[in-house]
């Protein structure tokens, strides 16, 4: 391959071990010993009901008794299938299932059930429904909206022990797994067979396939492989009354009736528990390239994105946006040499993944030549090896952790039509500045914007040493109203959970909310699934 | 670019004008004058109720009166918005809306309504619901299962006049259109803006976007761009009670509640009428390549497909399978020189679409070198220009028409796990042979298999000079039972309509059918939408 001919010369990036900012399998336990990076800064995790005092336990739900526990023990005969905090003290054992990894949400469950097959799920869920016991299904507990932990004493049905890969067809790429398979395990298995899981996200080391589907997770491969609504081919789920819905098709196409499985994608466990998933997986790309560049305006970012789509077409696999402030936070935290020498208001990270490295390099170089020549991009670097790829990605993936070191963060995960995507960050900054709330000695330490430009999905983060009412009142409901005016979404990929339950009307009209409540009523007439959450 | 180095030398294919086997806008009217290629051969189109005498008109539904017509006239004030066969004789004008393009299905509607906006749809649908008038929504009337024409005297609500492109965003590729926009018009509009409609199919000249979505159409770009469940971002629909469901999101990601629009994708108009669609459209590929080759066994076809996925990866846009018999029919009909000299039991057509023609050529040549060298593929040709591309595609797209010239065709559109995909054709052939039903002077003139290999979707066709009970009894329910044993689908991309209503149980279990009926009951409690059809 010829050396790059553009002004954009690859620079040696400081080699370092691959950064990992992702919650791994062991992450949850680490969090329990370290209360500094999320949640109410400087404190142990408060109960969700302290954070949200308007939430009241619904008295229709029964309280757990020894009799209930006896039924669960008869039904789940394996050792370790039950953590019983009813007939004995099991607070420590229950704690990891009561709180989320961000340490923002904390419930008071007294029992965790870990069924190992769909029949067990069916039996215990039917029993809960018959006995009016509220239920929270739980996967890897890596959600961001408090969806996977109880609020009060809901029964936690944890899918961790349903962790079998059921089948894989190398010709069609169709994988069928238990819902509790950890996505990184699925991805590793697939890589041994020349394929990849069609989804990638920070929490891959703990997030489970069923949870991905229940939450309709987006993540880093969305731009290339699209939504789970397109990739999930079948679902096995248990309805609240114990009905097993076996819709675990291994077919790409099946036009025989309503596609009911779609309702379960993004339902966050409110109408049933997903126990199995059939999903089509793409071939693994042989070649991956990453470039990082600086741009002078959001106008130029949009031009660069349009050109990237046009010129990189089928090999473009990520187009991520990071603003200047986000990169300052990462720099301050890591003290690493910055990829570019100059300062720019915007930075983008582009990734290509394809079946032929030489071709992909050529396309990327041609694209870079064009965007540099046209002065769309001001400066840039291209990674020369896997270490440099990891280093460049760290400037994107490290933002959340770097910001977290301030103390707490007001986080918003938003979809906005592309042309207005960054305007929100500017408007938020102006608003907080006009109120005198931003500065090194002020309640807010900055306003940061970054995200999946390719998907029209931005993360707006406002780091604060501690959560204060002034900042919160300046932000909410103002941010949601702003989103509503632009016909955006107040939750692009994180879901509603308990955190955003009360804000759905900013993204969905009254009719839609009413129609959603009909569906909830249809599948869960007693309302035992995830009360206090979702619509 | 270097000349191909493999044994596979491009040959000059006979140039010809681009073949069109697709129903165009004018096709419907032509059909009315030509009763030879489909339907009961040699006869004019029978009424659906003659074909299916078990269907009885539901007496709950009102009969149309002058009073109803007066309401429709007051509501739809434009000229030509109503074809009124109630207060006057309008048989000729109604006929194109009463029969399908295959001339297999024919109803007896007395009124066709052509609203021009969602408010008009809402008013007339609410009126029909209030007055117990049965309704059939109709788009381009290009369906294959009799879904878009009435069975008895249902009111036809035709979307043709809702034909506006509402918006297009060149950066995100998001198109919003009225449901009645013809897909070819959408595609042409998009091409002017460097994009394509994510779906392509034979009936593109008459099929409408709303119909595509209602039928969950698959077609030729499915392998590359995936399912409409992934590509459709929003839907505007009118429920039977007149409620306007405005879920016309222009966002790639929106995780705020149940994704209700998904229920309407593939619902075939049974729970409401789609009036608007938001859909994400891919960039137009600059380069297209097509290769056609012969293979010695289905085992080798599978190997070739696996290699194509592996080596062509992101540029592979079609992998179509045609058996020897299908190609003989095309040859007999067109008398064109065949692309390859030898005879093979299987032929495949591969298409690549990418952003760089040189790269794509290189990938394709390398792939062909490999599959020829490994003797996976026996012989092949690569198209050298657009004319040759069209000529090669004609050997795939011309099958349906070529078979049609025998008289009638028993058609099955099936999804089958890839390893067993062709076994069905062989088993069907053996079955009909063992019964002495195949031959030049026998009731069946062959058993033909072809289809979208890349999607696990095969079309099984049995051409007959006339429909006879012996053949039908040999095929049904045997074909459906065969599909059931393999966990396949009895309708991969055509839907249920009236033709397959009674066979759903071969592809969906009792629980799923029950859950589907719940959805129908929820949205259409009076059952006015498409009675006699679907689940």
Coordinates of N, CA, C and O in Angstrom, one line a residue, chain A residues 40 44-55 104-108 151-152:
Chain A
X40 N -24.6 9.7 44.6 CA -24.5 10.9 45.4 C -23.0 11.0 45.8 O -22.6 10.1 46.6
X44 N -22.6 6.8 50.6 CA -23.0 5.5 50.2 C -24.3 5.6 49.4 O -24.9 6.7 49.4
X45 N -24.7 4.5 48.8 CA -25.8 4.6 47.9 C -27.1 4.8 48.7 O -27.4 4.0 49.6
X46 N -27.8 5.8 48.4 CA -29.1 6.0 49.0 C -30.2 5.1 48.4 O -30.0 4.7 47.3
X47 N -31.2 4.9 49.1 CA -32.3 4.1 48.5 C -33.0 4.9 47.5 O -33.1 6.2 47.6
X48 N -33.5 4.3 46.5 CA -34.2 5.0 45.4 C -35.4 5.8 46.0 O -35.7 6.9 45.5
X49 N -36.0 5.2 47.0 CA -37.2 5.9 47.6 C -36.7 7.2 48.3 O -37.6 8.1 48.6
X50 N -35.5 7.3 48.7 CA -35.0 8.6 49.3 C -34.8 9.6 48.2 O -35.1 10.8 48.3
X51 N -34.3 9.1 47.0 CA -34.1 10.0 45.9 C -35.4 10.4 45.3 O -35.5 11.5 44.7
X52 N -36.4 9.5 45.3 CA -37.7 9.8 44.7 C -38.8 9.5 45.8 O -39.5 8.5 45.7
X53 N -39.0 10.5 46.7 CA -39.9 10.2 47.8 C -41.4 10.1 47.3 O -42.2 9.7 48.1
X54 N -41.6 10.5 46.1 CA -43.0 10.4 45.6 C -43.4 8.9 45.4 O -44.6 8.6 45.2
X55 N -42.4 8.0 45.3 CA -42.7 6.6 45.1 C -43.2 6.0 46.3 O -42.6 6.1 47.4
X104 N -26.7 4.5 41.8 CA -27.6 5.6 41.8 C -29.0 5.1 42.4 O -29.7 5.9 42.9
X105 N -29.2 3.8 42.2 CA -30.5 3.2 42.6 C -30.3 2.1 43.5 O -29.4 1.3 43.3
X106 N -31.2 2.0 44.5 CA -31.1 0.9 45.5 C -32.4 0.5 46.0 O -33.2 1.4 46.4
X107 N -32.7 -0.8 45.9 CA -34.0 -1.3 46.4 C -33.8 -2.1 47.7 O -32.7 -2.2 48.3
X108 N -34.9 -2.8 48.1 CA -34.9 -3.6 49.3 C -35.5 -5.0 49.1 O -36.2 -5.5 49.9
X151 N -37.3 -1.3 43.5 CA -37.5 -0.1 44.2 C -37.9 -0.3 45.7 O -37.3 0.2 46.6
X152 N -38.8 -1.3 45.8 CA -39.2 -1.7 47.2 C -38.7 -3.2 47.4 O -37.5 -3.4 47.2

